[in-house]
């Protein structure tokens, strides 16, 4: 699926960027070019980063574990 139509960036491009070490939307934007023209894709980029970034997942697990 295309996430950034302006720069022809797909969800797979974003996931690959995360797998290669991107840890935030700015990292993904630098690596893929997404979000640099109109910004309409930034929210979708943020969702993908939050869902798939290992650092975010560890933080979320830590917060959930502390709440118990």
Short mmCIF file of N, CA, C and O in Angstrom, two decimals:
data_model
loop_
_atom_site.label_atom_id
_atom_site.label_comp_id
_atom_site.label_asym_id
_atom_site.label_seq_id
_atom_site.Cartn_x
_atom_site.Cartn_y
_atom_site.Cartn_z
N UNK A 1 0.85 -1.17 0.00
CA UNK A 1 0.00 0.00 0.00
C UNK A 1 0.90 1.24 0.00
O UNK A 1 1.91 1.27 0.69
N UNK A 2 0.49 2.23 -0.78
CA UNK A 2 1.23 3.49 -0.78
C UNK A 2 0.89 4.28 0.47
O UNK A 2 -0.27 4.48 0.79
N UNK A 3 1.91 4.72 1.17
CA UNK A 3 1.74 5.57 2.34
C UNK A 3 1.95 7.02 1.93
O UNK A 3 1.18 7.90 2.26
N UNK A 4 3.01 7.26 1.19
CA UNK A 4 3.35 8.61 0.71
C UNK A 4 3.24 8.62 -0.81
O UNK A 4 4.10 8.08 -1.51
N UNK A 5 2.16 9.21 -1.30
CA UNK A 5 1.94 9.28 -2.74
C UNK A 5 2.89 10.29 -3.39
O UNK A 5 3.30 10.09 -4.53
N UNK A 6 3.23 11.34 -2.69
CA UNK A 6 4.10 12.38 -3.25
C UNK A 6 5.47 11.83 -3.62
O UNK A 6 6.04 12.20 -4.65
N UNK A 7 6.00 10.94 -2.77
CA UNK A 7 7.35 10.42 -2.98
C UNK A 7 7.36 8.92 -3.25
O UNK A 7 8.41 8.29 -3.20
N UNK A 8 6.19 8.35 -3.54
CA UNK A 8 6.02 6.94 -3.91
C UNK A 8 6.72 6.02 -2.90
O UNK A 8 7.63 5.27 -3.23
N UNK A 9 6.28 6.13 -1.64
CA UNK A 9 6.82 5.30 -0.56
C UNK A 9 5.71 4.38 -0.07
O UNK A 9 4.60 4.84 0.24
N UNK A 10 6.00 3.10 0.02
CA UNK A 10 5.02 2.11 0.45
C UNK A 10 5.19 1.77 1.93
O UNK A 10 6.21 2.11 2.54
N UNK A 11 4.20 1.05 2.46
CA UNK A 11 4.32 0.58 3.84
C UNK A 11 5.51 -0.36 3.97
O UNK A 11 6.20 -0.36 4.99
N UNK A 12 5.79 -1.15 2.94
CA UNK A 12 6.94 -2.05 2.98
C UNK A 12 8.26 -1.27 3.04
O UNK A 12 9.20 -1.68 3.72
N UNK A 13 8.34 -0.13 2.34
CA UNK A 13 9.53 0.72 2.41
C UNK A 13 9.72 1.23 3.83
O UNK A 13 10.85 1.27 4.35
N UNK A 14 8.64 1.60 4.48
CA UNK A 14 8.71 2.11 5.85
C UNK A 14 9.11 1.00 6.81
O UNK A 14 9.97 1.20 7.68
N UNK A 15 8.52 -0.19 6.65
CA UNK A 15 8.89 -1.32 7.51
C UNK A 15 10.35 -1.70 7.32
O UNK A 15 11.04 -2.04 8.28
N UNK A 16 10.83 -1.62 6.09
CA UNK A 16 12.24 -1.90 5.83
C UNK A 16 13.13 -0.86 6.51
O UNK A 16 14.17 -1.19 7.08
N UNK A 17 12.72 0.38 6.48
CA UNK A 17 13.46 1.45 7.15
C UNK A 17 13.54 1.18 8.66
O UNK A 17 14.60 1.34 9.28
N UNK A 18 12.44 0.75 9.25
CA UNK A 18 12.41 0.42 10.68
C UNK A 18 13.33 -0.77 10.96
O UNK A 18 14.10 -0.76 11.91
N UNK A 19 13.27 -1.78 10.09
CA UNK A 19 14.14 -2.95 10.25
C UNK A 19 15.62 -2.58 10.13
O UNK A 19 16.47 -3.20 10.76
N UNK A 20 15.90 -1.51 9.38
CA UNK A 20 17.28 -1.05 9.20
C UNK A 20 17.72 -0.07 10.27
O UNK A 20 18.81 0.49 10.18
N UNK A 21 16.86 0.19 11.27
CA UNK A 21 17.29 1.01 12.40
C UNK A 21 16.54 2.30 12.64
O UNK A 21 16.81 2.99 13.61
N UNK A 22 15.59 2.65 11.77
CA UNK A 22 14.80 3.86 12.01
C UNK A 22 13.99 3.67 13.29
O UNK A 22 13.40 2.62 13.50
N UNK A 23 13.97 4.67 14.16
CA UNK A 23 13.28 4.55 15.44
C UNK A 23 12.23 5.62 15.67
O UNK A 23 11.59 5.64 16.71
N UNK A 24 12.07 6.53 14.70
CA UNK A 24 11.06 7.57 14.82
C UNK A 24 10.66 8.03 13.42
O UNK A 24 11.29 7.66 12.43
N UNK A 25 9.61 8.84 13.34
CA UNK A 25 9.12 9.32 12.05
C UNK A 25 10.21 10.10 11.32
O UNK A 25 10.37 9.96 10.11
N UNK A 26 10.98 10.89 12.04
CA UNK A 26 12.05 11.67 11.39
C UNK A 26 13.09 10.75 10.75
O UNK A 26 13.57 11.03 9.65
N UNK A 27 13.43 9.65 11.42
CA UNK A 27 14.37 8.68 10.84
C UNK A 27 13.81 8.10 9.55
O UNK A 27 14.52 7.99 8.55
N UNK A 28 12.54 7.71 9.59
CA UNK A 28 11.90 7.13 8.40
C UNK A 28 11.86 8.15 7.27
O UNK A 28 12.15 7.84 6.12
N UNK A 29 11.52 9.39 7.59
CA UNK A 29 11.46 10.45 6.58
C UNK A 29 12.82 10.68 5.93
O UNK A 29 12.92 10.82 4.71
N UNK A 30 13.87 10.70 6.75
CA UNK A 30 15.22 10.88 6.21
C UNK A 30 15.60 9.75 5.26
O UNK A 30 16.17 9.97 4.20
N UNK A 31 15.25 8.53 5.65
CA UNK A 31 15.66 7.37 4.87
C UNK A 31 14.81 7.15 3.62
O UNK A 31 15.33 6.74 2.59
N UNK A 32 13.51 7.43 3.71
CA UNK A 32 12.61 7.11 2.60
C UNK A 32 12.16 8.31 1.78
O UNK A 32 11.72 8.15 0.65
N UNK A 33 12.21 9.50 2.37
CA UNK A 33 11.69 10.69 1.70
C UNK A 33 10.21 10.92 1.99
O UNK A 33 9.66 11.96 1.62
N UNK A 34 9.55 9.97 2.65
CA UNK A 34 8.13 10.12 2.97
C UNK A 34 7.92 11.28 3.94
O UNK A 34 8.76 11.55 4.80
N UNK A 35 6.81 11.97 3.78
CA UNK A 35 6.45 13.04 4.71
C UNK A 35 7.15 14.35 4.46
O UNK A 35 7.00 15.29 5.23
N UNK A 36 7.89 14.47 3.39
CA UNK A 36 8.67 15.67 3.15
C UNK A 36 8.02 16.65 2.19
O UNK A 36 8.53 17.74 2.00
N UNK A 37 6.90 16.28 1.59
CA UNK A 37 6.28 17.18 0.61
C UNK A 37 5.01 17.79 1.19
O UNK A 37 5.01 18.95 1.57
N UNK A 38 3.93 17.02 1.30
CA UNK A 38 2.67 17.61 1.79
C UNK A 38 2.41 17.27 3.26
O UNK A 38 1.63 17.95 3.92
N UNK A 39 3.01 16.19 3.77
CA UNK A 39 2.81 15.81 5.16
C UNK A 39 1.56 14.99 5.43
O UNK A 39 1.29 14.61 6.57
N UNK A 40 0.80 14.68 4.40
CA UNK A 40 -0.43 13.94 4.59
C UNK A 40 -0.24 12.50 5.08
O UNK A 40 -1.16 11.89 5.58
N UNK A 41 0.97 12.00 4.95
CA UNK A 41 1.25 10.61 5.32
C UNK A 41 1.86 10.47 6.71
O UNK A 41 2.08 9.35 7.18
N UNK A 42 2.13 11.56 7.36
CA UNK A 42 2.87 11.51 8.63
C UNK A 42 2.15 10.69 9.69
O UNK A 42 2.78 9.91 10.42
N UNK A 43 0.84 10.80 9.78
CA UNK A 43 0.10 10.04 10.79
C UNK A 43 0.21 8.54 10.53
O UNK A 43 0.41 7.76 11.46
N UNK A 44 0.11 8.13 9.27
CA UNK A 44 0.26 6.71 8.94
C UNK A 44 1.67 6.24 9.22
O UNK A 44 1.88 5.14 9.75
N UNK A 45 2.66 7.08 8.92
CA UNK A 45 4.05 6.74 9.25
C UNK A 45 4.20 6.54 10.75
O UNK A 45 4.82 5.57 11.20
N UNK A 46 3.62 7.44 11.53
CA UNK A 46 3.71 7.37 12.99
C UNK A 46 3.09 6.06 13.50
O UNK A 46 3.66 5.39 14.36
N UNK A 47 1.93 5.70 12.95
CA UNK A 47 1.28 4.45 13.35
C UNK A 47 2.18 3.24 13.06
O UNK A 47 2.31 2.34 13.89
N UNK A 48 2.79 3.22 11.88
CA UNK A 48 3.66 2.10 11.52
C UNK A 48 4.88 2.04 12.43
O UNK A 48 5.28 0.96 12.87
N UNK A 49 5.47 3.19 12.72
CA UNK A 49 6.64 3.21 13.62
C UNK A 49 6.24 2.73 15.00
O UNK A 49 6.91 1.88 15.60
N UNK A 50 5.12 3.20 15.52
CA UNK A 50 4.68 2.79 16.85
C UNK A 50 4.33 1.31 16.92
O UNK A 50 4.58 0.66 17.94
N UNK A 51 3.80 0.76 15.84
CA UNK A 51 3.43 -0.65 15.82
C UNK A 51 4.62 -1.58 15.64
O UNK A 51 4.61 -2.71 16.13
N UNK A 52 5.67 -1.12 14.94
CA UNK A 52 6.72 -2.04 14.52
C UNK A 52 8.11 -1.73 15.05
O UNK A 52 9.01 -2.55 14.88
N UNK A 53 8.29 -0.60 15.69
CA UNK A 53 9.62 -0.26 16.20
C UNK A 53 9.91 -1.06 17.47
O UNK A 53 9.15 -0.98 18.44
N UNK A 54 11.01 -1.83 17.50
CA UNK A 54 11.34 -2.64 18.67
C UNK A 54 11.51 -1.81 19.94
O UNK A 54 11.13 -2.23 21.01
N UNK A 55 12.06 -0.62 19.82
CA UNK A 55 12.27 0.24 20.99
C UNK A 55 10.93 0.65 21.59
O UNK A 55 10.73 0.57 22.79
N UNK A 56 9.97 1.02 20.73
CA UNK A 56 8.65 1.40 21.22
C UNK A 56 7.97 0.20 21.88
O UNK A 56 7.35 0.34 22.91
N UNK A 57 8.10 -0.96 21.28
CA UNK A 57 7.47 -2.15 21.83
C UNK A 57 8.02 -2.45 23.22
O UNK A 57 7.28 -2.74 24.14
N UNK A 58 9.33 -2.35 23.40
CA UNK A 58 9.93 -2.58 24.70
C UNK A 58 9.45 -1.57 25.72
O UNK A 58 9.15 -1.92 26.86
N UNK A 59 9.34 -0.32 25.33
CA UNK A 59 8.85 0.71 26.25
C UNK A 59 7.41 0.43 26.63
O UNK A 59 7.03 0.57 27.80
N UNK A 60 6.58 0.06 25.65
CA UNK A 60 5.19 -0.22 25.94
C UNK A 60 5.08 -1.41 26.89
O UNK A 60 4.28 -1.39 27.81
N UNK A 61 5.89 -2.43 26.68
CA UNK A 61 5.88 -3.60 27.57
C UNK A 61 6.31 -3.22 28.98
O UNK A 61 5.75 -3.68 29.95
N UNK A 62 7.31 -2.36 29.08
CA UNK A 62 7.79 -1.93 30.38
C UNK A 62 6.73 -1.15 31.14
O UNK A 62 6.53 -1.35 32.33
N UNK A 63 6.02 -0.29 30.45
CA UNK A 63 4.97 0.50 31.08
C UNK A 63 3.82 -0.43 31.50
O UNK A 63 3.31 -0.33 32.61
N UNK A 64 3.45 -1.38 30.67
CA UNK A 64 2.37 -2.30 31.00
C UNK A 64 2.76 -3.16 32.19
O UNK A 64 1.95 -3.43 33.07
N UNK A 65 4.01 -3.59 32.23
CA UNK A 65 4.48 -4.41 33.34
C UNK A 65 4.52 -3.66 34.66
O UNK A 65 4.22 -4.19 35.71
N UNK A 66 4.84 -2.37 34.60
CA UNK A 66 4.93 -1.54 35.79
C UNK A 66 3.54 -1.24 36.36
O UNK A 66 3.39 -1.01 37.55
N UNK A 67 2.54 -1.24 35.50
CA UNK A 67 1.19 -0.92 35.94
C UNK A 67 0.53 -2.03 36.72
O UNK A 67 -0.46 -1.82 37.39
N UNK A 68 1.06 -3.22 36.63
CA UNK A 68 0.42 -4.37 37.31
C UNK A 68 0.66 -4.37 38.76
O UNK A 68 1.34 -3.99 39.48
#
